[in-house]
mmCIF file of C-alpha atoms in Angstrom:
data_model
loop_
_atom_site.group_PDB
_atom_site.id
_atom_site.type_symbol
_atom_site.label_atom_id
_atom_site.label_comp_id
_atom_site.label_asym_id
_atom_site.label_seq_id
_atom_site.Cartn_x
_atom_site.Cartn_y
_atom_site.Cartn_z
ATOM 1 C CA UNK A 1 -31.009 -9.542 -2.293
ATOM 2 C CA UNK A 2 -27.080 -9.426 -2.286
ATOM 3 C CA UNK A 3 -24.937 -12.251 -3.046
ATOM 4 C CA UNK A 4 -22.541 -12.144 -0.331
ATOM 5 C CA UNK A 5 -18.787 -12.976 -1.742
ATOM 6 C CA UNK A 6 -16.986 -15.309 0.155
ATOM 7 C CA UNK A 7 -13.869 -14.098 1.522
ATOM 8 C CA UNK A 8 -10.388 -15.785 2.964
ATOM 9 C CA UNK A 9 -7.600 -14.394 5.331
ATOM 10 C CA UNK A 10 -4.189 -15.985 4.663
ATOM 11 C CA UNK A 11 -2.220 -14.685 7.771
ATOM 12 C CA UNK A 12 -3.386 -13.116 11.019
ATOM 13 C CA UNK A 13 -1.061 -10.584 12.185
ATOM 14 C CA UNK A 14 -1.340 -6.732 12.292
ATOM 15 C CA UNK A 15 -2.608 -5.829 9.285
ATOM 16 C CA UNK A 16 -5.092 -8.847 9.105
ATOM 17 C CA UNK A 17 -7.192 -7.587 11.753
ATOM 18 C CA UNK A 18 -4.892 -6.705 15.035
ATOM 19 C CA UNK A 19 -3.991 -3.222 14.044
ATOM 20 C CA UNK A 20 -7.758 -2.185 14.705
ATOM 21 C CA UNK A 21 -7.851 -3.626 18.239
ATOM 22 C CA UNK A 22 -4.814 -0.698 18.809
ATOM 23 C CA UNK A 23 -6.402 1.690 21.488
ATOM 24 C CA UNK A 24 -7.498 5.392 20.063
ATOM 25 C CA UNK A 25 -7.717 3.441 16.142
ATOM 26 C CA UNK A 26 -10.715 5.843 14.626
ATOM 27 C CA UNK A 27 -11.055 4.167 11.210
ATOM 28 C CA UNK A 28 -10.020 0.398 9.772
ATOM 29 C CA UNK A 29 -6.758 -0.144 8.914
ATOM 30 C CA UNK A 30 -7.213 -4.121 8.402
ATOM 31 C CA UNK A 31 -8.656 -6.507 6.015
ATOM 32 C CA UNK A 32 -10.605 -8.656 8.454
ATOM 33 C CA UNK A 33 -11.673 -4.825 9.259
ATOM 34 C CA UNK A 34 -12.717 -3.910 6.131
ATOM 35 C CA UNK A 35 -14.871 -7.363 5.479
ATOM 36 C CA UNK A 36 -16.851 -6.864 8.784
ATOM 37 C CA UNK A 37 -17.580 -3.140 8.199
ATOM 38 C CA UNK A 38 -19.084 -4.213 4.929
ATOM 39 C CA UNK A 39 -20.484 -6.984 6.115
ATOM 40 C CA UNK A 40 -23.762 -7.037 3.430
ATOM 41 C CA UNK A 41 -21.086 -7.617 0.893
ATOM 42 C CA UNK A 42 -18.951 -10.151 1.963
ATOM 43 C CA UNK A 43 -18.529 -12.888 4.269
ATOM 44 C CA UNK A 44 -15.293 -14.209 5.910
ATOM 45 C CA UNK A 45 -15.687 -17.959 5.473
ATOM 46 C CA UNK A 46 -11.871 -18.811 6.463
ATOM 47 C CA UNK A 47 -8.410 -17.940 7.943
ATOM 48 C CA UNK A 48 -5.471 -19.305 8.544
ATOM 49 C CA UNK A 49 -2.054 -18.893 10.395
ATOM 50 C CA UNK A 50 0.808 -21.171 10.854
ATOM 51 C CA UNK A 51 1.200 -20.274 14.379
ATOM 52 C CA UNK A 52 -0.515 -21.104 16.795
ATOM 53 C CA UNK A 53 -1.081 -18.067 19.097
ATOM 54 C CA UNK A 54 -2.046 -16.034 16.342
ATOM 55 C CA UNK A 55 -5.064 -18.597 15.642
ATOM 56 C CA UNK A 56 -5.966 -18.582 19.006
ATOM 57 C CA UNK A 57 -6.008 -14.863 19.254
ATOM 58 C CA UNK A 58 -7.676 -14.639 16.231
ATOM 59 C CA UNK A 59 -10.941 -16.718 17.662
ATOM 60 C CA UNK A 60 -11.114 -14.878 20.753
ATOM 61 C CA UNK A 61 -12.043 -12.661 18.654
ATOM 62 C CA UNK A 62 -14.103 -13.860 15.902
ATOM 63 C CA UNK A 63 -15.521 -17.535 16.971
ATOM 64 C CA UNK A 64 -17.421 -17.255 14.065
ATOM 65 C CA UNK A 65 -14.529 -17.652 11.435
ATOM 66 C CA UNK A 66 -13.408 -21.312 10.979
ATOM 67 C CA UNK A 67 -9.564 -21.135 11.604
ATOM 68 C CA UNK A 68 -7.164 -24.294 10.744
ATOM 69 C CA UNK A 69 -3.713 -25.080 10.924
ATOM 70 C CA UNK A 70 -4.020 -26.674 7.398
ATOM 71 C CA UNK A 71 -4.040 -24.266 4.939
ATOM 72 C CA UNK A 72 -4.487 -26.499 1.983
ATOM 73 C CA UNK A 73 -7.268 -28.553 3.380
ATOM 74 C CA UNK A 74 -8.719 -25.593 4.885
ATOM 75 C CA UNK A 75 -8.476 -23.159 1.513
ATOM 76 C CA UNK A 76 -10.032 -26.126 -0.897
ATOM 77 C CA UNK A 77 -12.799 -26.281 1.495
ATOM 78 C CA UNK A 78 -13.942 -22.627 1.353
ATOM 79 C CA UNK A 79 -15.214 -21.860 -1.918
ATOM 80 C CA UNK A 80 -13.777 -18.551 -1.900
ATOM 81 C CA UNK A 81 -14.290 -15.487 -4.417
ATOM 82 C CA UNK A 82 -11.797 -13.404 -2.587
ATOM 83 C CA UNK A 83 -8.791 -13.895 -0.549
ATOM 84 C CA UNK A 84 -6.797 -11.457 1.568
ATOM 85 C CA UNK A 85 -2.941 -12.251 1.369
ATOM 86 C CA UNK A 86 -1.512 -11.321 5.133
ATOM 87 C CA UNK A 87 1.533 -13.228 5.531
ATOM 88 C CA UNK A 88 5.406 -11.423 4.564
ATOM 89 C CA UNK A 89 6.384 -10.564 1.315
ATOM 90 C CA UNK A 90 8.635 -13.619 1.157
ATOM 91 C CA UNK A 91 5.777 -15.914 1.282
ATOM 92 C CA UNK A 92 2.750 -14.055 -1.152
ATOM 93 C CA UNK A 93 4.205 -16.341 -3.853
ATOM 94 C CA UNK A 94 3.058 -19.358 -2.097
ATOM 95 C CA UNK A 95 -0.065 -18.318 -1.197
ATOM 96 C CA UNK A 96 -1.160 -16.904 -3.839
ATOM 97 C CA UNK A 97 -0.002 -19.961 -6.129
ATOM 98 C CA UNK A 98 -1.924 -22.362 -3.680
ATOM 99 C CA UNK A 99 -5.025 -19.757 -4.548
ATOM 100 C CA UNK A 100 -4.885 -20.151 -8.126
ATOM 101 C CA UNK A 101 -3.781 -23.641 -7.876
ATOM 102 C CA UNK A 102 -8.092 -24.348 -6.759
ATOM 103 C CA UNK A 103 -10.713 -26.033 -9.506
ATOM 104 C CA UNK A 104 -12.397 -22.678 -9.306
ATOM 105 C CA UNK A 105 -9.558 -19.962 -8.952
ATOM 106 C CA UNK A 106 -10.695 -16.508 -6.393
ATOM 107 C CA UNK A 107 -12.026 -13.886 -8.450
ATOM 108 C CA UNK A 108 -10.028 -11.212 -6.521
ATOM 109 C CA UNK A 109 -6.859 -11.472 -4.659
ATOM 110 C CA UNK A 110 -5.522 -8.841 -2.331
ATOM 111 C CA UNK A 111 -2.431 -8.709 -1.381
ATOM 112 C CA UNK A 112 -0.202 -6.769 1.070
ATOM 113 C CA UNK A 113 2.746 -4.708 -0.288
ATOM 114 C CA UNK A 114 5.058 -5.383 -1.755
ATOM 115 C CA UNK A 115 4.095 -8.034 -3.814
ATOM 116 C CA UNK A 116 7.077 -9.615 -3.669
ATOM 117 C CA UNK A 117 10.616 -8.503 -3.018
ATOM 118 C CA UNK A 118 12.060 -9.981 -6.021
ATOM 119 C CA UNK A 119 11.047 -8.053 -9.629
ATOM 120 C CA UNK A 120 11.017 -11.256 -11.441
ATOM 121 C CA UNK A 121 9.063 -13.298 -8.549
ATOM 122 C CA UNK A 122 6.421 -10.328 -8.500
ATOM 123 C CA UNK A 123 6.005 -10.725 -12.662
ATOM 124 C CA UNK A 124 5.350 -14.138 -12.600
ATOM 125 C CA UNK A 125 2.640 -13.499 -9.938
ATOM 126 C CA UNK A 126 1.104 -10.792 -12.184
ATOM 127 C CA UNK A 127 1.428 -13.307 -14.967
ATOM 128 C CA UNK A 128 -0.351 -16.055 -13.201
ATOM 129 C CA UNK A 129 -3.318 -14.178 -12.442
ATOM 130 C CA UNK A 130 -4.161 -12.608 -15.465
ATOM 131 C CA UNK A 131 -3.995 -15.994 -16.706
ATOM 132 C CA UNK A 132 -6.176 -17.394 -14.326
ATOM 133 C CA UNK A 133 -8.465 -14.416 -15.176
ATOM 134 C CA UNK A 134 -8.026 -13.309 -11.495
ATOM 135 C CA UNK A 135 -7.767 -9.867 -10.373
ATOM 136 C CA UNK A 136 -4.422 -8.826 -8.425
ATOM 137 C CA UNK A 137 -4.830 -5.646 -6.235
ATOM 138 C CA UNK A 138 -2.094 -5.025 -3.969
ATOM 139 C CA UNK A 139 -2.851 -2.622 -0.852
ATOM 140 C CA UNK A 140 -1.065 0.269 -1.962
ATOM 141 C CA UNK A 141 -3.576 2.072 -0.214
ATOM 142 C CA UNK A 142 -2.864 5.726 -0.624
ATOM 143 C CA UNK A 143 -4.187 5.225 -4.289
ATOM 144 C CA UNK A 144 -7.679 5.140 -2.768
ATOM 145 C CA UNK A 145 -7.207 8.371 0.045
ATOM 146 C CA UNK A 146 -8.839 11.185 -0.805
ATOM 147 C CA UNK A 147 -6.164 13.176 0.106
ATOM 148 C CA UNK A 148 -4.095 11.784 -2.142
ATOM 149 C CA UNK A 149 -6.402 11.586 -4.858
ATOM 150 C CA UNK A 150 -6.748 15.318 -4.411
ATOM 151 C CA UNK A 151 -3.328 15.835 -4.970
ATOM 152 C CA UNK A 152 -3.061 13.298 -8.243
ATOM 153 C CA UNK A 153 -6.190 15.256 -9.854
ATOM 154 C CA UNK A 154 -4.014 18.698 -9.268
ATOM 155 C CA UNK A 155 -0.867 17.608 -10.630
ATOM 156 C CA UNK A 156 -2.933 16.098 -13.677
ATOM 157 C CA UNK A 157 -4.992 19.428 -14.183
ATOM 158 C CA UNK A 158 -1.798 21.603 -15.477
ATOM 159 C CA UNK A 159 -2.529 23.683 -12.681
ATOM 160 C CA UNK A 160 1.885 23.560 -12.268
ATOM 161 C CA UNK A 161 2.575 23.462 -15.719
ATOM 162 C CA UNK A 162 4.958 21.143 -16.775
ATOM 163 C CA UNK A 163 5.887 19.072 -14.119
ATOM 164 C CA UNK A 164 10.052 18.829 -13.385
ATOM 165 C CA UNK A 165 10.282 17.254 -10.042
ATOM 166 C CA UNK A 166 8.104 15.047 -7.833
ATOM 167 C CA UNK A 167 9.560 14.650 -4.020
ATOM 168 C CA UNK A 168 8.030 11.767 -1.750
ATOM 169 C CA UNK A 169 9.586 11.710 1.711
ATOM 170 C CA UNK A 170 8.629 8.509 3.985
ATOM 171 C CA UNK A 171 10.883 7.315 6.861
ATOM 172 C CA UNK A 172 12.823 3.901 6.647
ATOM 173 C CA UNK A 173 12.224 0.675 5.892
ATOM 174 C CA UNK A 174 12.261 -0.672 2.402
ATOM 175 C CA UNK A 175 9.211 -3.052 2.523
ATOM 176 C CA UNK A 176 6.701 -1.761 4.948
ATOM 177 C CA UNK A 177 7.193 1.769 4.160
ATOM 178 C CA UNK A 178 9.204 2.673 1.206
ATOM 179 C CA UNK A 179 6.347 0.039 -1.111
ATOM 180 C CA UNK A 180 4.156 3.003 -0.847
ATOM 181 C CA UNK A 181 6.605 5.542 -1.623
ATOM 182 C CA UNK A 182 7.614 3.921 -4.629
ATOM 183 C CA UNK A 183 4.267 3.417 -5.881
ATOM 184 C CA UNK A 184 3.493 7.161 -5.234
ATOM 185 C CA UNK A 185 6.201 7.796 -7.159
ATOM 186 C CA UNK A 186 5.133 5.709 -10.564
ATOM 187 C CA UNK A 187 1.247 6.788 -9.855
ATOM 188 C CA UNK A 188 1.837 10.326 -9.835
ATOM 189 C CA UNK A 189 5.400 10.495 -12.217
ATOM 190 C CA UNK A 190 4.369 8.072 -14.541
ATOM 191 C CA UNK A 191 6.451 5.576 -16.250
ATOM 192 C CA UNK A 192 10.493 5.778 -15.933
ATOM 193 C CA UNK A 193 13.169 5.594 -17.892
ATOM 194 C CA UNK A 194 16.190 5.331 -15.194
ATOM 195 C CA UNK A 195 16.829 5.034 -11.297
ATOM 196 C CA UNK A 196 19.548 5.289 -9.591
ATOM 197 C CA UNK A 197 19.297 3.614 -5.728
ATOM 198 C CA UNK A 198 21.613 4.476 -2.327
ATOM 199 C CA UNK A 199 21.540 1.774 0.308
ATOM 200 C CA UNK A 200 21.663 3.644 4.171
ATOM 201 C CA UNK A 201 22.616 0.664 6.579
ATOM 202 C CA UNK A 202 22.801 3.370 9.772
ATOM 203 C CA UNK A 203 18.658 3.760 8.909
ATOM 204 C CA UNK A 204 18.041 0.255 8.474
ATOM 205 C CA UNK A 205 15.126 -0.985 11.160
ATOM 206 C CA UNK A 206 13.411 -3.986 12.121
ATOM 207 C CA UNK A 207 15.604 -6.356 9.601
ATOM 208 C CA UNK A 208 14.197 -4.407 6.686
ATOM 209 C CA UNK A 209 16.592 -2.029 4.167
ATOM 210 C CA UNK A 210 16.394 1.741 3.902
ATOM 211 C CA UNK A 211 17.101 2.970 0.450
ATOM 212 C CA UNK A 212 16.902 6.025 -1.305
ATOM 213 C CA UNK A 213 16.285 6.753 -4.451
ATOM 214 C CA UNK A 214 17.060 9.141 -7.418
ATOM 215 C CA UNK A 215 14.402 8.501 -10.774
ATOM 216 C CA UNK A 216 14.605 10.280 -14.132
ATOM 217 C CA UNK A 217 10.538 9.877 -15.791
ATOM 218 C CA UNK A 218 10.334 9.645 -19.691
ATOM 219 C CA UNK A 219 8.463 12.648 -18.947
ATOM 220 C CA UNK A 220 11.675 14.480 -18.365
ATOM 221 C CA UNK A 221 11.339 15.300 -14.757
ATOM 222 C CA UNK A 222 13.152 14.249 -12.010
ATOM 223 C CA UNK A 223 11.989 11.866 -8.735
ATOM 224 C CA UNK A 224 12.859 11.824 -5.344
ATOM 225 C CA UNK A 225 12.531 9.065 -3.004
ATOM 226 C CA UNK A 226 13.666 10.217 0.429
ATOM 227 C CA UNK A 227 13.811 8.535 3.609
ATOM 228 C CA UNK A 228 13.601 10.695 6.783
ATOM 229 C CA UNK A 229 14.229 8.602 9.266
ATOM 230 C CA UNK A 230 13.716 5.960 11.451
ATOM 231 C CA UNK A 231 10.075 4.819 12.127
ATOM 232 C CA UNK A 232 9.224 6.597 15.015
ATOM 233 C CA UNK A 233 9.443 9.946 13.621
ATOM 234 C CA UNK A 234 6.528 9.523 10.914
ATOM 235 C CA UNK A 235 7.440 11.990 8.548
ATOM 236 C CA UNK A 236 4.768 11.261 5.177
ATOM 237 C CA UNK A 237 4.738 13.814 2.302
ATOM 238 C CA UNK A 238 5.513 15.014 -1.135
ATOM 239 C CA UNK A 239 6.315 18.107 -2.862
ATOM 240 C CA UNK A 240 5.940 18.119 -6.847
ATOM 241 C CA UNK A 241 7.492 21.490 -8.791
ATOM 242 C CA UNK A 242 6.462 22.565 -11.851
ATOM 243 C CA UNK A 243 6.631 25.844 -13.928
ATOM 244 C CA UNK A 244 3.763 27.175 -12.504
ATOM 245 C CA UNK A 245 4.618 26.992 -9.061
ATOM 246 C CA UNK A 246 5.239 24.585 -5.945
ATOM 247 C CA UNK A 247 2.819 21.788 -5.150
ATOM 248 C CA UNK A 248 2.694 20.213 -1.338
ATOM 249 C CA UNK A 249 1.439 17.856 0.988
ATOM 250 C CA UNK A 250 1.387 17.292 4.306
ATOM 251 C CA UNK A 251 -0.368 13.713 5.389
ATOM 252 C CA UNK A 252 -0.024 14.697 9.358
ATOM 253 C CA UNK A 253 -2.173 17.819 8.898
ATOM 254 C CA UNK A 254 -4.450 16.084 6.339
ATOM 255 C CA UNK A 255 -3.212 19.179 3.746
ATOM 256 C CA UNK A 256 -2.351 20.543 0.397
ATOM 257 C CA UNK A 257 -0.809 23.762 -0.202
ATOM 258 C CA UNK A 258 -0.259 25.331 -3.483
ATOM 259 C CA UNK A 259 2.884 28.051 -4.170
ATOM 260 C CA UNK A 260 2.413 29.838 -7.223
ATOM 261 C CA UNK A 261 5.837 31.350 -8.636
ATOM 262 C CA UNK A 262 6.230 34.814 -8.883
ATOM 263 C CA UNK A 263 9.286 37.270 -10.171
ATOM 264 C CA UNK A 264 11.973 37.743 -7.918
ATOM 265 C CA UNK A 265 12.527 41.480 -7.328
ATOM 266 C CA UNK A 266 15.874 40.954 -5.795
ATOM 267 C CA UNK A 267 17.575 38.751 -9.111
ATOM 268 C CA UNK A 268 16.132 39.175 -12.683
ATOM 269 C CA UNK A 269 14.900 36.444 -14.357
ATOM 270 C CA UNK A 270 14.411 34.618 -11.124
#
């Protein structure tokens, strides 16, 4: 018999659990989501929300989840093993702290992107829970697509040679967009050794920056961070060049496409 882990939900917004109630949603996009639909495995023994209407909602929904408007009273009660960090980026510190902060600490926290806003905020974080022996995943969640992973094992198979640019093109907003960019951007370049950042105020959205981005690996090739636009036109792909050839992909059409180089018969040496 499975041990079921017991699981937490700090913030009930979208990506908590309402983006799955969206109309024409085919697969889980949400935490509370993912704990139901593996539901042998875990069990949600807690949530919480400052507001409100978001409780409320919440339990329309799932009566069976004890919701509180104290979150330390209601956190130290639980017993958890894992807990889902929901709220903004400006507040993960918090919750996360209050998390480790417990007589028995959650084996697992998962957070939403970005971690934190702040470079120095986020390293303490990642700090804290490797001291509390904790695991940090943050939901940088094209790591685990399989479309994406298909792309990482073709760049990493030499099939382009050496690699000497990576392109990822996302539209705006810094935070809720342009986390998973960057992290695209380290995951498949690698480490780097110097960046170079534009701000673009007329693309700014929903209170949230737009910024592009110019990155130079210690591999020796170059990184692209573009942003295409505002939200509504969702524009999600990346193009990495090597000496082998062109390497693409196209997340609307669920595709890869592969351009192999071949001498120009209009311009020698081309």
């Amino acid at each position: 018999m499975t041990v079921k882990l017991r699981a937490f939900v700090v913030g009930l917004g979208q990506v908590a659990w309402r983006f799955d109630e969206e109309p024409g949603r085919e697969t889980i996009w949400t935490h509370v989501g993912a704990y139901k639909a593996l539901s042998d495995r875990y069990e949600i023994c807690g949530a919480y929300d400052p507001q409100a209407e978001a409780r409320n909602a919440f339990t329309s929904r799932h009566p069976e989840v004890p919701v509180g408007d104290d979150f330390a009273a209601l956190l130290a009660g639980s017993k958890i093993e894992v807990i889902s960090i929901c709220t903004p980026a400006e507040s993960h510190d918090a919750a996360l702290g209050a998390a480790l902060d417990l007589a028995v600490p959650p084996k697992v926290v998962w957070c939403e992107k970005p971690l934190s806003a702040s470079l120095a905020r986020g390293q303490e974080m990642v700090s804290a829970c490797e001291a509390a022996g904790t695991q940090l995943t943050v939901s940088h969640t094209r790591r685990w697509s399989p479309l994406w992973r298909r792309f990482k094992e073709r760049l990493d198979s030499g099939e382009l040679g050496t690699l000497r640019s990576l392109r990822i093109a996302m539209p705006n907003r810094l935070w809720s967009i342009g986390s998973h960019a960057i992290d695209l951007l380290l995951w498949l370049g690698g480490d780097v050794s110097a960046i170079e950042a534009l701000a673009l105020p007329g693309l700014e959205e929903e209170g949230e920056p737009a910024v592009s981005a110019i990155l130079a690996f210690t591999s020796g090739a170059a990184g692209y961070l573009q942003v295409t636009g505002l939200k509504s036109g969702l524009i999600v792909e990346a193009e990495a060049i090597g000496d082998k050839g062109r390497l693409g992909l196209l997340e609307d059409q669920n595709k890869i496409l592969f351009e192999p180089f071949q001498s120009c018969a209009r311009f020698q040496g081309y």
